[in-house]
Amino acid sequence: MQLEVPQQSLLLLIILFPLGGAIINGLIGRYMPKGLVTVVGVGTVAVSFALAVASFIELYGLRHEAEQATLTYHFYEWFSLKLPAGDVVPVNVRFMMDSLGGIMTLVVTGVGGLIHLYSVGYMGEDEGYARFMSFLNLFMASMLILVLGSSVPVMFIGWEGVGLCSYLLIGFWYENRDYASAGRKAFVVNRIGDFGVLIGMFILVGVAGSFEFTDINAAAMGGQFRPDFPIWVSGVAPSLATVACVFLFLGCTGKSAQIPLYVWLPDAMAGPTPVSALIHAATMVTAGVYLCCRLSPLFITSDVAMSIIAVTGTLTALLAASIAVVQREMKKILAYSTVSQLGFMFAAVGVGFFAAGFFHVFTHAFFKACLFLGAGSVMHAVHAHGDADIFKLGGLKKDLPITRWTFLASCLAIAGFPLTSGFFSKDEILLGAAAQIYRRDDPLMTSVGWFTLIGLSLAAVMTAFYMFRLYFLTFTGDYRSADQSGDHPYDAHPHESPPSMSIPLIVLGIGALVVGFLGLPHVMPITGMHLPSWWSEWMHASVAGRPVPEELHIVNLASGLAFGAMAIGIGGAWVLYRNKNTDALTETIPARLYQLAFDKWRVDELYAAIIVNPIKKIATVAGRADMTFVDALMTRLPSFNVRESGRILSRMQSGVVQMYAAVMVVGVVAVLAWFWTPHSHIEATFEDTSVELTTPQGIGYEYRWDANSDGEFDTQWDRVPGTTFEYARDDIRGVAVFLSNVQSGVERRVRVTEDWTPLPVESVVPADLRSPHDTGFEVRVDGQDLLFRRPGARTKGEIRLPMGRDGRLGLARVFARPVVEATVEVRNAFGNTRRATKEIALPFSVDAPSHASLMPMTREVVR
Amino acid sequence: MTTQYLTWLLALPAISALVVLLMPRSWETAIKRFSIGAMLVELVISIRLVLADYSDAGYHFVEHVTWVESFGISYKVGVDGLSLWLVILTTLLSPIALYASWGSITTRIKEYAFSFLLLELGMLGAFVALDLFLFYVFWELMLVPMYLIIGVWGGKDRVYAAVKFFLYTMVGSLLMLIAILYVVSSYQKLAGHYTFDLQELSTLVLPALPQYLLFAAFALAFAIKVPMFPFHTWLPDAHVQAPTGGSVILAAVLLKLGIYGFVRFAMPLFPVASEAIGPILAGLGVVGIIYGAYTAWVQRDLKKLIAYSSVSHMGFVLLGLFAMNRTGISGAMLQMINHGISTGALFLLVGAIYDRRHSRMLDDFGGLAKVMPWYAVFFVIITMSSIGLPGTNGFIGEFMILAGSFFSRSPIGFGSAWFIMTLLAATGVVFAAVYMLHAVLRMFWGRVVHAENESLTDLNRREVLSLLPLIVMVFWIGLYPKFFLDKMNPAVDSFVSEFTVRYHEGRRTSEPRLVDFEELADRFEAAGGLAMAQPTDEEVAR
Amino acid sequence: MGVGTYLALASVLFGIGAVGFLTRRNMLIQLMSIELMLNSVNVVLLAFNRAYPANHDGQVFAFFVIAVAAAEAAVGLAILIAYYRIKKTIDTDDASLLKY
Amino acid sequence: MSSLMGVSPLLLLVAAGLAIMLVDAFTKERAELALVTAASLFVGAALAGALLVSGDIAPAPDLVTRYLAVDRLGLFFDVVICVGAGLCALLAGGYLREHGFERGEFYVLIIFTAFGAMVLARAVDLLSIFLGLETMSLGAYALVAYRRTSARAVEGAVKYFLLGSFAAAILLFGSALLYGATGHTDLAGIQDVVAAGEADATLTILALVMLIVGLAFKVGAVPFHMWVPDSYEGAATPVTTFMSVGVKAAAVAVLVRVLVGAFGDPVSMSLYTGWTPVIIVLSIATMVYGNLAALVQTSVKRMLAYSSIAHAGYILVGLAAAHEVGSFAVSSVLYYIAAYTVSNVLAFGSLILMGSKGKEAVSYDDLAGAGRRHPMAAFPFVIGVLSLLGMPPTAGFFGKYYVFSAAVQAGGPMIWLAVLGVLASAVGAYYYLKVIVYLFMREPEEDQPIAVPMQSMYVVAALVLSGYYVMKMGITPSRYLDWAVSAASSFVG
């Protein structure tokens, strides 16, 4: 049962507050005192959070009244599309909060609010503080539109809006051009994804006839996306759902940094740390997962798309984790960790555990935000700018206790230490993967399940390992910048951050530890005890998913793998890095492999070599060609020709009188020559079965006719320029077939013999139905009939058309005509003669009613 | 008796031009104020046009006065949903462009104002003319002032650019003249009298072959103006050499006349040909989208970059137009307005920096965000509009065009050629981000490397005033396009349905004849309509 | 003798005049060639007038031709003199200031 | 009751010519002869115009009508020629005085040449054609040679004279043959015989060829155009102007009278066997050659000479359409020649205005930068070239529209002729624009002086008048259109 509560203006206000903050800070922020900027920047988000909580409480209160309760707010109609069927599809600016959106809103406003607070301390000294706050607020507004938008286009406003903010914030310190380039890279890569969303959106609306998520999901559940989508010439025809999902997923890979579009996220660390925490860890990058969950009823209908998502997610998780293992900089490690964790989420989505994937989004928001803020706190403490090299840090647990403990809590969470939030969410994902292995009926999903399970376990090992490597190298051992040796050492005396920064750390750290209890597993491992899972019940209202297995052995397998991975990872890090100052890993794995991983498997270089550079090269060529080749062809060559011919012609004007007179005489001769030769031009008009032949009259002309071109003239020399003739069957020279294209109206004449002759394919077969090997039809004369066939077909496939009758063949109107030939000889006043011959297609049959007369005389019937 | 708003709309610039001509050249301030004032009055008059009720498809404010009786030439003007916003665009941008020009135009103020007023007359006339002869007159009339603006007040190679612009456009339009004459002559042979009245000529149905030739002649004229790849090479030259005001008008309004010509004249008169050739033009539009984007990316001259981006944007418009459905055509019409606003604003911005720095080379800039923060803000906003960020105007247009092209020609929307064209066109959205952000990066981000740039002043009042209306329009159309689309949609709807009827009638005829389309449309409607262009299953005898 | 003979004579005269005009560089001789051509016309007119004796159109025409030829010669010689004054020659090949 | 009212413009001119000759001979002071000449020509134009508008012309004595038509076609050409000649007289009034060779005989020559042209335009007999042609030509030869100390002028005159006489001889031979073929010297009689098919075919064809050649020479159609650039360039600019408008108009008139009149039967006009294809080919050659050769000129005057060849080509397009749409085609030719007359006077007049004593403006370089300094003086030039180029809303545009419209209306291959015509005129755009380029967009070379416009009310008056009509015939063409239509219909029914 569904329940929709309309016109909840709170939803609008949730968005408008940050938006207003953005506008105020953006326009006049730089003229306002810093305090006021803070009030506006943080205050609006705080209000927004409060409104979100209020809305959520209202929504929560409805959970008993309906299975799917939503709060909606219809703002206004944006624009509308008209579909081919004639339906007008309005695109409404309409907001909606359901169980999924409610959670997301809380996360965005809550975590976002904390990060805003943190920014007060972190960015307070920056000269662009107001600008920063403005962008951050704008981001909040966009993100909230993304979350609350009830239709794909409205969501898309937010989707691209967050991309814009991401661009602006990554390049916040724009004076460093590399940072600005990183911002641009983020925007462009995201745009590639947006391209997918755009196309996916069209397919959705084309099938569902609506942009609203609820309608699309309903259509998906109604099976409307099942029909095939034939792909041009390939012969492959996946279902509509698959195509739509693949396009949408392309968008998700862009926004959520999955293979192949993940490359922008590590570079995005160029932005200030709060930005990394808010946009590139907690909220924006999870938008892809959010979208998948939003459209989960659609995604779940396509096994192919789901498999692609699961495999991509797993591969991303592995790849990013393998890179993170060897990096040296805090934020970079965290960035790859984010990519890797997003891979986990998509793997969950891919195996049909949308709720689990989204649960990981939820927990990840806490611990990853906390980690980033912790990293920011460390950087703030040691005055590192941009990023911090962990090999120059160490032993910070003494100086930065709050940071250290919150960081540790988050590390435990992300590693999946039992009873922390990450433990529950990761466990659920592995359970999802494990569940697929047991779907014996479905070989595709079984193999995907194996792949995912093993891949994710490995990734989990690496996750625990690199996080604790990071933790140990940063917080244990000695402070390696204390003696100020080495190049660019950090501040020798680190200090703990101000309260505006530590409060968010504490809140998030606690969150990282405890929020997992919202999503307890259904079945307790080992004991097999059934537990109440608030999360899956709540999510059930808005998110589809595959059934959660209840079998104990599956649960045990998943939990065992999760625990084992955590233990191995942390254990390894403990051995290699606790209280160490150097990277022990370099000695344990081959140097080249290490270097390769350190260089991020050189994916950026690969992309540059196979995509970016070729395109750039094409662009360069195009740019050069445009002003040289194209312009030359279209303008300079014609103008050169005209000018040069003008020059040559004007040279004719030599200035010599005799030459002038000679040219005149040439002219006289030319005019005389025209009159010297006779001219003729046969026209035929038909009346009943007689044909009237005429040729233009000339001064002093005489004519004689041979109407059937049999070599004997029918008339004597005469001043009258015409004659009338009745053709007999012996006069027929052959048969002409006319094809008149019904679309274009273009008429073609085809010679026909007793041998098969191909018809021009474009007259017969419409362009978009033509395959490359299509040769259309062949035609031949058979006695009194015309025969048509597909080339190579058996005789029985022939179409027979009696001559003299009109037919229809594919796109063409077909009719056959008997052809005769007429000759005239003209003699002019100077006694010169000239002959003209013309083929005439008679519009009637000769010797009617029998068509037997049309039998061609020779094999080659029309010359 | 209704007030003759359109006649006033046309008379005012003509009269003002004469007045300016008679003013002594030393009265520079007076000339400036007077010409801007006249254009603002134009704007007010044109806003009056918006207030009419456009829920039915017909023409409004129609005025019909015989001009040359023996040839059936008449002064017939009117606006409908298709031309309304283009008129507004013209009246909005003309004063802005002229106002913005006063930053750089310091010589021959009088002639400049005169040319501008004449230009406005030509553009408005072409948009409101409902008589082919009248349209042609205004169409050609525009050339001269634009030629002078480029040639007299332009950059270094201004003469080459001006002559190229003039000749290129002229060659195309002369063939159109012959085509017009042919249509009129065919009509006369059937009806017994001459007329250039579009509505009367619309009753003429020609067979396919002449339609192809005539459409080709019209299309050449319009495609050059659009400009469609590969007829675009005059555009970069013209833009680079033209003064700021000229560039603004050229990009914002003149290019639109090509598309408008297609919609108003070429497509209704020659439906069979447009149905057959249209996809090819749309395909060239797609080529233009990608080609324009590529070439824009590697330009080092900012104005050239924007000029090529126009090629790319107008490619979208072509695509939407020939999708031949309401979504696509409405999108195309809206995208024309959008392009006018965003590209016009971009040229204004380029002009602003050129006035300060006398360079447009990207290499000469960098780090301007530090020195000219407001300039950067405006530029980035317009950039976002140009690359079609949702919430700005560009998105609505591109979205509707892509949707229109996606759903073109078949019920579910997967006719293969159009699907592929849509995919390719959508990549243009990506490339737009590439080249525009490339420009933004080179202009604004990074450190100030050139010492000359350190002392640049931010936008002055005149520049801000001329940009603000455009910024407002960016968000107005972006956030509430319904206001604009609602006036447009009835006209587009009736355009599409009439086109369908005409198309079927044209396909059926082998001799020129006159048809009562209203009656035909009713019968057509009664028969439940026909699926466009697709042969039925029985027709494809396989 | 029939009209044909006169016609042949006239054609020959006309041809001689034309060839003379085309080949000679001396302006005086060119002028004379033109006179020859005009006279051949007179022959034609007179000959045809014999074929159409109803009126004297041909003969009248011939008188006018003779008169106009004289006027033409006067103007032509005047121009020739002016030319000679400047160029000190009456060779038309030297008139090559104006070309292209 | 017959009256000489129908030929009164001719009589008026004769009287005026004689009077001016006398005045010039017996006065010592510099009389304003230009004004008198122009005034009498304008009066002549007004007289003809009044007759044209009033519509009913009293029948003239047979003696007159035997040789000179008293019809609206003739009156229309009277107006065109008188207006053209009057404007040229005004131009000469400024030009001759500025450059210091004003003498009375110039105006007498103008008047008598115009008289000859008008006779030619009205001629309906082979004899009057010949007489009119020679009267006009002899005057024109003298006018070209008028600056007798100038080598260029005399050279131009020599070429014009020699080739002109040669062409006249050909024309005359053709006339004689036609007389032989039909037994008539009057066009009406010839028409009857030819249409009935009773004329000797061989002689008729030979005569037709020679007549076409002789008249094409006067019109300046390629390849009989060779004299045009040279003598136009050599002649004093007002003379060039007059030759390009008055003389050409008369030649067009007689071409129309001969081809559409005497040879106006369907067989002679046939698109396949008659003179129409010849005219089509001539018009193609003329349009293409004229425009292409004009493209590469460095002298504006010579460019305008070539452009006048090109315009002859457009006129022939209209003439060629006569085989299908007779009256429409002829009226288009009439309108074109009228529009061309005022446009060309405007362009040449502006060129005259741009020169002053000792520095006549001839080449493009002479114009460089002049428009920037003297915009009001350059403004008519812009209008003039735009009209020649055929930009709306000028007379030139409407004229071009009209002839091409006639071609399209004629249908068939004529449509392609129109296409070719517009393409050729697109080429023309380049060199006309070049004038504007030099006036407004170029600065003269370092040491070159900038043209100083002459101060002459005569020239200004001519420019104002012609400019006014250029705009008027473009914006409100109805009245002139009606004149052209009624003149054409008086001739071809």
mmCIF file of C-alpha atoms in Angstrom, chain C residues 35 38-39 42 45 59-75, chain D residues 127 130-131 134-135 138 172:
data_model
loop_
_atom_site.group_PDB
_atom_site.id
_atom_site.type_symbol
_atom_site.label_atom_id
_atom_site.label_comp_id
_atom_site.label_asym_id
_atom_site.label_seq_id
_atom_site.Cartn_x
_atom_site.Cartn_y
_atom_site.Cartn_z
ATOM 1 C CA GLU C 35 33.075 52.199 -97.542
ATOM 2 C CA LEU C 38 28.578 49.929 -97.479
ATOM 3 C CA ASN C 39 28.657 50.054 -101.245
ATOM 4 C CA ASN C 42 23.875 49.469 -102.081
ATOM 5 C CA LEU C 45 19.440 47.083 -102.248
ATOM 6 C CA GLN C 59 16.669 52.760 -104.013
ATOM 7 C CA VAL C 60 15.687 55.308 -101.404
ATOM 8 C CA PHE C 61 17.527 53.275 -98.851
ATOM 9 C CA ALA C 62 20.609 53.284 -101.071
ATOM 10 C CA PHE C 63 20.571 57.051 -101.289
ATOM 11 C CA PHE C 64 20.478 57.335 -97.554
ATOM 12 C CA VAL C 65 23.323 54.872 -97.253
ATOM 13 C CA ILE C 66 25.440 56.969 -99.561
ATOM 14 C CA ALA C 67 24.666 60.103 -97.580
ATOM 15 C CA VAL C 68 25.358 58.535 -94.232
ATOM 16 C CA ALA C 69 28.560 56.992 -95.525
ATOM 17 C CA ALA C 70 29.772 60.471 -96.328
ATOM 18 C CA ALA C 71 28.924 61.690 -92.841
ATOM 19 C CA GLU C 72 30.619 58.710 -91.363
ATOM 20 C CA ALA C 73 33.706 59.330 -93.385
ATOM 21 C CA ALA C 74 33.775 62.932 -92.196
ATOM 22 C CA VAL C 75 33.617 61.958 -88.541
ATOM 23 C CA LEU D 127 15.781 52.720 -92.916
ATOM 24 C CA PHE D 130 19.878 52.750 -89.874
ATOM 25 C CA LEU D 131 19.466 56.498 -89.736
ATOM 26 C CA GLU D 134 24.074 56.392 -87.406
ATOM 27 C CA THR D 135 22.859 59.660 -85.936
ATOM 28 C CA LEU D 138 28.230 59.614 -85.051
ATOM 29 C CA LEU D 172 23.161 47.236 -92.979
#
